[in-house]
CSV table of C-alpha atoms in Angstrom, one decimal:
chain,number,residue,atom,x,y,z
E,7,MET,CA,63.3,113.3,201.2
E,8,LEU,CA,67.0,113.6,200.8
E,9,LYS,CA,67.0,110.4,198.8
E,10,ILE,CA,64.3,111.0,196.8
E,11,THR,CA,66.4,114.1,195.7
E,12,LYS,CA,69.1,112.2,194.6
E,13,ILE,CA,67.2,109.6,193.0
E,14,THR,CA,65.8,112.4,191.0
E,15,ILE,CA,68.9,113.9,190.3
E,16,ALA,CA,70.3,111.3,188.9
E,17,PHE,CA,67.5,110.1,186.6
E,18,LEU,CA,68.0,113.9,185.4
E,19,LEU,CA,71.6,113.8,184.3
E,20,ILE,CA,71.2,110.3,183.1
E,21,ALA,CA,67.9,112.1,180.7
E,22,ALA,CA,70.3,114.6,180.3
E,23,LEU,CA,73.3,112.7,179.0
E,24,GLY,CA,71.0,110.7,176.7
E,25,GLY,CA,70.0,114.0,174.7
E,26,CYS,CA,73.5,115.1,174.6
E,27,GLY,CA,74.5,112.0,172.6
E,28,LYS,CA,71.8,111.9,169.9
E,29,LYS,CA,72.4,115.8,168.9
E,30,ALA,CA,75.8,114.4,168.4
E,31,LYS,CA,74.8,111.9,165.8
E,32,THR,CA,73.1,114.8,163.8
E,33,PRO,CA,76.4,116.2,162.1
E,34,GLU,CA,76.9,112.7,160.4
E,35,THR,CA,73.0,112.5,158.8
E,36,ASP,CA,73.4,115.9,157.5
E,37,ASN,CA,76.4,116.1,155.9
E,38,PRO,CA,78.3,113.6,153.2
E,39,ALA,CA,81.0,111.8,153.9
E,40,PRO,CA,83.9,113.3,153.4
E,41,SER,CA,84.7,110.3,150.7
E,42,GLU,CA,81.8,110.9,148.9
E,43,THR,CA,81.9,114.7,148.4
E,44,PRO,CA,84.5,114.5,145.9
E,45,GLN,CA,82.4,112.2,143.4
E,46,GLU,CA,79.3,115.1,143.9
E,47,SER,CA,81.6,117.5,143.1
E,48,VAL,CA,83.3,116.0,139.9
E,49,GLN,CA,81.3,117.6,136.6
E,50,PRO,CA,81.2,115.2,133.3
E,51,THR,CA,84.0,115.9,130.9
E,52,ILE,CA,82.8,116.8,127.1
E,53,THR,CA,85.4,115.5,124.6
E,54,PRO,CA,85.1,117.5,121.4
E,55,GLU,CA,83.8,114.3,119.4
E,56,ALA,CA,80.7,114.8,121.6
E,57,THR,CA,80.0,118.7,121.1
E,58,PRO,CA,77.8,119.3,118.5
E,59,ALA,CA,79.3,121.1,115.7
E,60,SER,CA,76.2,123.6,115.4
E,61,ASP,CA,77.7,124.3,119.0
E,62,ASN,CA,81.7,125.4,117.7
E,63,LYS,CA,80.4,128.8,116.4
E,64,ASP,CA,84.6,130.1,116.9
E,65,GLY,CA,85.9,127.5,115.1
E,66,GLU,CA,83.5,126.2,113.1
E,67,GLY,CA,84.9,127.9,109.8
E,68,ASP,CA,88.4,125.8,110.5
E,69,ILE,CA,87.0,122.7,110.7
E,70,MET,CA,84.2,122.5,107.8
E,71,MET,CA,84.3,123.6,104.1
E,72,GLU,CA,81.4,124.9,102.0
E,73,VAL,CA,81.1,122.1,99.0
E,74,PRO,CA,80.7,123.4,95.8
E,75,ASP,CA,77.8,121.9,93.5
E,76,LEU,CA,80.0,118.7,92.3
E,77,THR,CA,77.5,116.8,90.3
E,78,SER,CA,75.3,119.3,88.2
E,79,LEU,CA,76.0,119.1,84.1
E,80,ASP,CA,76.2,123.0,84.5
E,81,SER,CA,78.3,123.6,87.1
E,82,ILE,CA,81.9,124.6,86.5
E,83,THR,CA,83.0,122.7,89.1
E,84,LEU,CA,81.4,119.3,88.2
E,85,ILE,CA,83.7,116.0,88.5
E,86,VAL,CA,84.1,113.6,86.2
E,87,ASN,CA,86.4,110.8,86.8
E,88,LYS,CA,86.3,106.8,86.8
E,89,GLN,CA,83.6,106.7,89.3
E,90,ARG,CA,82.1,109.3,88.4
E,91,PRO,CA,81.3,109.4,84.4
E,92,LEU,CA,78.9,111.4,82.1
E,93,GLY,CA,76.1,110.1,80.2
E,94,GLU,CA,77.0,109.4,75.9
E,95,ASP,CA,74.4,112.1,75.2
E,96,TYR,CA,75.9,114.8,77.4
E,97,GLU,CA,77.2,117.9,75.8
E,98,PRO,CA,78.0,121.8,77.1
E,99,ALA,CA,74.9,123.7,75.9
E,100,ASP,CA,77.2,126.8,75.7
E,101,LEU,CA,80.6,125.8,73.7
E,102,VAL,CA,82.5,128.1,71.9
E,103,LYS,CA,85.9,128.6,69.8
E,104,PRO,CA,88.4,130.3,72.5
E,105,ASP,CA,89.7,133.5,71.2
E,106,VAL,CA,93.5,132.3,71.5
E,107,PRO,CA,96.0,130.2,69.4
E,108,LEU,CA,94.6,126.9,68.7
E,109,ALA,CA,95.9,123.4,67.2
E,110,LYS,CA,93.2,122.9,65.0
E,111,SER,CA,89.9,125.1,64.4
E,112,SER,CA,87.7,122.2,66.0
E,113,VAL,CA,88.6,123.2,69.6
E,114,THR,CA,85.8,124.6,71.9
E,115,LEU,CA,85.3,124.8,75.6
E,116,ARG,CA,82.8,126.6,77.6
E,117,GLN,CA,81.7,129.9,77.9
E,118,GLU,CA,83.3,130.2,81.0
E,119,ALA,CA,86.4,128.4,80.4
E,120,ALA,CA,87.3,129.8,77.0
E,121,ASP,CA,87.0,133.4,78.7
E,122,ALA,CA,89.2,132.9,81.4
E,123,MET,CA,91.5,131.3,78.9
E,124,LYS,CA,91.7,134.5,76.9
E,125,VAL,CA,92.8,136.2,80.0
E,126,MET,CA,95.6,133.7,81.0
E,127,PHE,CA,96.9,133.1,77.6
E,128,ASP,CA,97.4,137.2,77.4
E,129,ALA,CA,98.9,137.1,81.2
E,130,ALA,CA,101.3,134.5,79.8
E,131,THR,CA,101.9,136.6,76.7
E,132,GLU,CA,103.3,139.8,78.8
E,133,ASP,CA,105.8,137.3,80.4
E,134,GLY,CA,106.9,136.3,76.6
E,135,ILE,CA,105.3,133.0,77.2
E,136,SER,CA,103.2,131.9,74.1
E,137,LEU,CA,100.6,129.1,74.8
E,138,MET,CA,98.1,127.2,72.8
E,139,ILE,CA,95.1,124.9,73.0
E,140,GLY,CA,95.9,121.6,71.7
E,141,SER,CA,92.6,119.7,72.9
E,142,GLY,CA,89.4,120.6,74.4
E,143,TYR,CA,85.8,119.6,74.4
E,144,ARG,CA,85.4,116.0,73.3
E,145,SER,CA,82.4,114.1,72.7
E,146,TYR,CA,81.3,110.9,74.4
E,147,ASP,CA,82.0,109.1,70.6
E,148,TYR,CA,84.8,110.7,69.7
E,149,GLN,CA,86.8,109.7,73.2
E,150,LYS,CA,85.2,106.0,72.2
E,151,ASN,CA,87.3,106.1,69.3
E,152,LEU,CA,90.1,107.5,70.9
E,153,TYR,CA,90.1,105.2,73.8
E,154,ASN,CA,89.7,102.2,71.3
E,155,ASN,CA,92.6,102.9,69.3
E,156,TYR,CA,95.0,103.1,72.3
E,157,VAL,CA,93.4,100.0,73.8
E,158,ALA,CA,94.7,98.1,70.2
E,159,ARG,CA,98.1,99.7,70.5
E,160,ASP,CA,99.1,99.2,74.2
E,161,GLY,CA,96.8,96.9,75.5
E,162,GLU,CA,94.0,97.6,77.9
E,163,GLU,CA,95.6,98.1,81.3
E,164,GLU,CA,98.2,100.2,80.1
E,165,ALA,CA,95.6,102.2,77.7
E,166,ASN,CA,93.5,103.2,81.3
E,167,ARG,CA,96.6,104.7,82.8
E,168,TYR,CA,96.6,107.6,80.4
E,169,SER,CA,92.9,107.3,78.6
E,170,ALA,CA,89.9,107.7,79.8
E,171,LYS,CA,87.0,105.2,79.2
E,172,PRO,CA,84.0,107.2,77.0
E,173,GLY,CA,82.1,108.9,79.4
E,174,GLN,CA,85.2,108.9,81.7
E,175,SER,CA,86.9,112.2,80.7
E,176,GLU,CA,86.8,115.5,81.4
E,177,HIS,CA,87.2,116.8,78.5
E,178,GLN,CA,83.8,116.0,77.4
E,179,THR,CA,82.8,118.6,80.3
E,180,GLY,CA,84.3,121.5,78.1
E,181,LEU,CA,85.9,123.0,80.9
E,182,ALA,CA,89.6,120.8,80.1
E,183,ALA,CA,92.1,121.4,77.5
E,184,ASP,CA,95.4,120.2,77.3
E,185,LEU,CA,98.0,122.8,76.6
E,186,SER,CA,101.1,123.3,74.7
E,187,GLY,CA,103.4,126.2,73.7
E,188,THR,CA,102.7,127.4,70.3
E,189,ASN,CA,105.9,125.7,69.1
E,190,SER,CA,104.2,122.5,70.3
E,191,SER,CA,107.6,121.2,72.0
E,192,CYS,CA,106.8,118.3,74.0
E,193,TYR,CA,103.1,118.2,73.7
E,194,LEU,CA,101.0,115.6,75.7
E,195,LYS,CA,104.8,114.5,76.9
E,196,GLY,CA,106.4,114.3,80.5
E,197,CYS,CA,108.8,116.5,79.4
E,198,PHE,CA,106.4,119.2,78.9
E,199,LYS,CA,106.9,120.4,82.5
E,200,ASP,CA,110.6,121.6,82.3
E,201,THR,CA,109.5,123.5,79.6
E,202,ASP,CA,109.2,127.8,79.8
E,203,GLU,CA,104.9,127.1,79.1
E,204,GLY,CA,105.1,124.3,81.6
E,205,VAL,CA,106.7,126.1,84.4
E,206,TRP,CA,104.3,129.0,83.9
E,207,LEU,CA,101.4,127.0,83.6
E,208,LYS,CA,101.9,125.0,87.2
E,209,GLU,CA,102.9,128.3,88.9
E,210,ASN,CA,100.5,130.5,87.3
E,211,ALA,CA,97.3,128.8,86.0
E,212,TRP,CA,95.5,128.7,89.2
E,213,LYS,CA,95.1,132.3,89.2
E,214,TYR,CA,92.9,132.1,86.3
E,215,GLY,CA,90.8,129.3,87.4
E,216,PHE,CA,92.9,126.2,86.1
E,217,ILE,CA,94.0,123.4,87.8
E,218,LEU,CA,96.9,121.2,86.6
E,219,ARG,CA,94.3,117.9,86.7
E,220,TYR,CA,96.9,114.8,87.1
E,221,PRO,CA,100.2,116.0,89.3
E,222,GLU,CA,102.7,113.9,89.2
E,223,GLY,CA,103.5,110.8,91.9
E,224,LYS,CA,99.5,110.8,92.1
E,225,GLU,CA,98.6,108.2,89.6
E,226,GLU,CA,96.6,105.7,92.8
E,227,ILE,CA,94.8,108.6,93.6
E,228,THR,CA,93.6,110.0,90.2
E,229,GLY,CA,93.9,107.3,88.6
E,230,TYR,CA,95.9,108.4,85.8
E,231,ILE,CA,99.5,109.7,84.6
E,232,PHE,CA,101.1,112.8,85.2
E,233,GLU,CA,99.6,114.9,83.1
E,234,PRO,CA,101.6,118.7,82.9
E,235,TRP,CA,99.6,119.6,79.7
E,236,HIS,CA,96.1,118.8,81.4
E,237,TYR,CA,94.3,122.1,82.9
E,238,ARG,CA,90.8,121.8,84.0
E,239,TYR,CA,88.5,124.8,84.7
E,240,PHE,CA,87.0,126.0,88.2
E,241,GLY,CA,86.7,129.1,88.5
E,242,LYS,CA,89.2,131.2,90.0
E,243,GLU,CA,87.7,131.1,93.4
E,244,GLU,CA,88.0,127.1,93.6
E,245,ALA,CA,90.9,126.7,91.7
E,246,GLN,CA,92.8,129.0,94.3
E,247,LYS,CA,92.1,126.6,97.0
E,248,ILE,CA,92.7,123.8,95.5
E,249,TYR,CA,96.0,124.9,94.5
E,250,GLU,CA,97.1,126.1,97.9
E,251,SER,CA,95.6,122.7,99.4
E,252,GLY,CA,98.8,121.2,97.8
E,253,LEU,CA,96.1,117.9,97.1
E,254,THR,CA,94.6,116.5,94.2
E,255,VAL,CA,91.0,117.3,93.3
E,256,GLU,CA,90.0,113.9,94.9
E,257,GLU,CA,91.9,114.5,98.0
E,258,TYR,CA,90.3,117.7,98.4
E,259,TYR,CA,86.7,117.1,97.9
E,260,ASN,CA,87.5,113.4,99.4
E,261,LEU,CA,86.4,111.3,96.6
E,262,GLN,CA,89.1,109.0,97.1
E,263,ASP,CA,87.6,105.0,97.2
C-alpha cells in the first residue's frame, strides 16, 4: 500500500512539472521577440516630393503660382518672342493713338496700354521728366522690311541680336513701346539708361504696368541685347510681380528653352 502511494505521488509530481513547463513557453508565442518590436513600431516617412500638392494647404500659396493667359491674342499678358511668334495677319482690334508726346503721328498702342501710358507720362511730368513714344505698334510687314534692312546692313547673325524677325516682335502686339525723352537724347542707344528719363523709367515704369523687357546682361535668356528704351505693358498687378521677382519675363514664366 505504501509502495503504490509513493509511485502514485511520483507520477503526479512528474505530471505537475510537465504542465508547468508548457505554461512557461506561453509568453514566447504570444509576444514578438524583442528584436522584432522596433520594426513594427516604425512609421513610413513621407517626403515633400511624395506629398500631393492638394494636401499641402498651408504652403500651397508659396509654391504654386497662378499663371495668366500667355497665349490668347486678346490677353495683355500675351507672350511673343523668338519661340512664340504671331501670324502675319494679326493686328490688335483696339489700337488707338496715345494722348502723349509722340515722335510721329502714326504711333498707336492697344487701348489699355495707351491709357496706362498717359497715366505714367503724367506722373513723370510731375517729377520733372518729359517722355516721348518713339515707336509703338508695328505690323508684320513693317517689321519684315525693318528686319531685312538690318540684315542687309549688319548680317543676319548680328541683326538677330537687336531686331526681331517678322512675327517675333512684341511691337506687333500693340503692347510694347520704345521710349525716350522729348529731346530724343540717346534714343535707341545704350546710353539711354543713364539719362534722367531712362533712370526714372527703370525705377517707376512697373508701377503703371510696364516692364523693362530686355534687361542688361540677359541676352542669352531674352534673345536680345540690352534695350533700356523698350517697355512692355503687362498690367499693374502682373508688372509688379515680375519687377519684384528680379527676373526676365522668360524666367518668371519659365519659358526658357
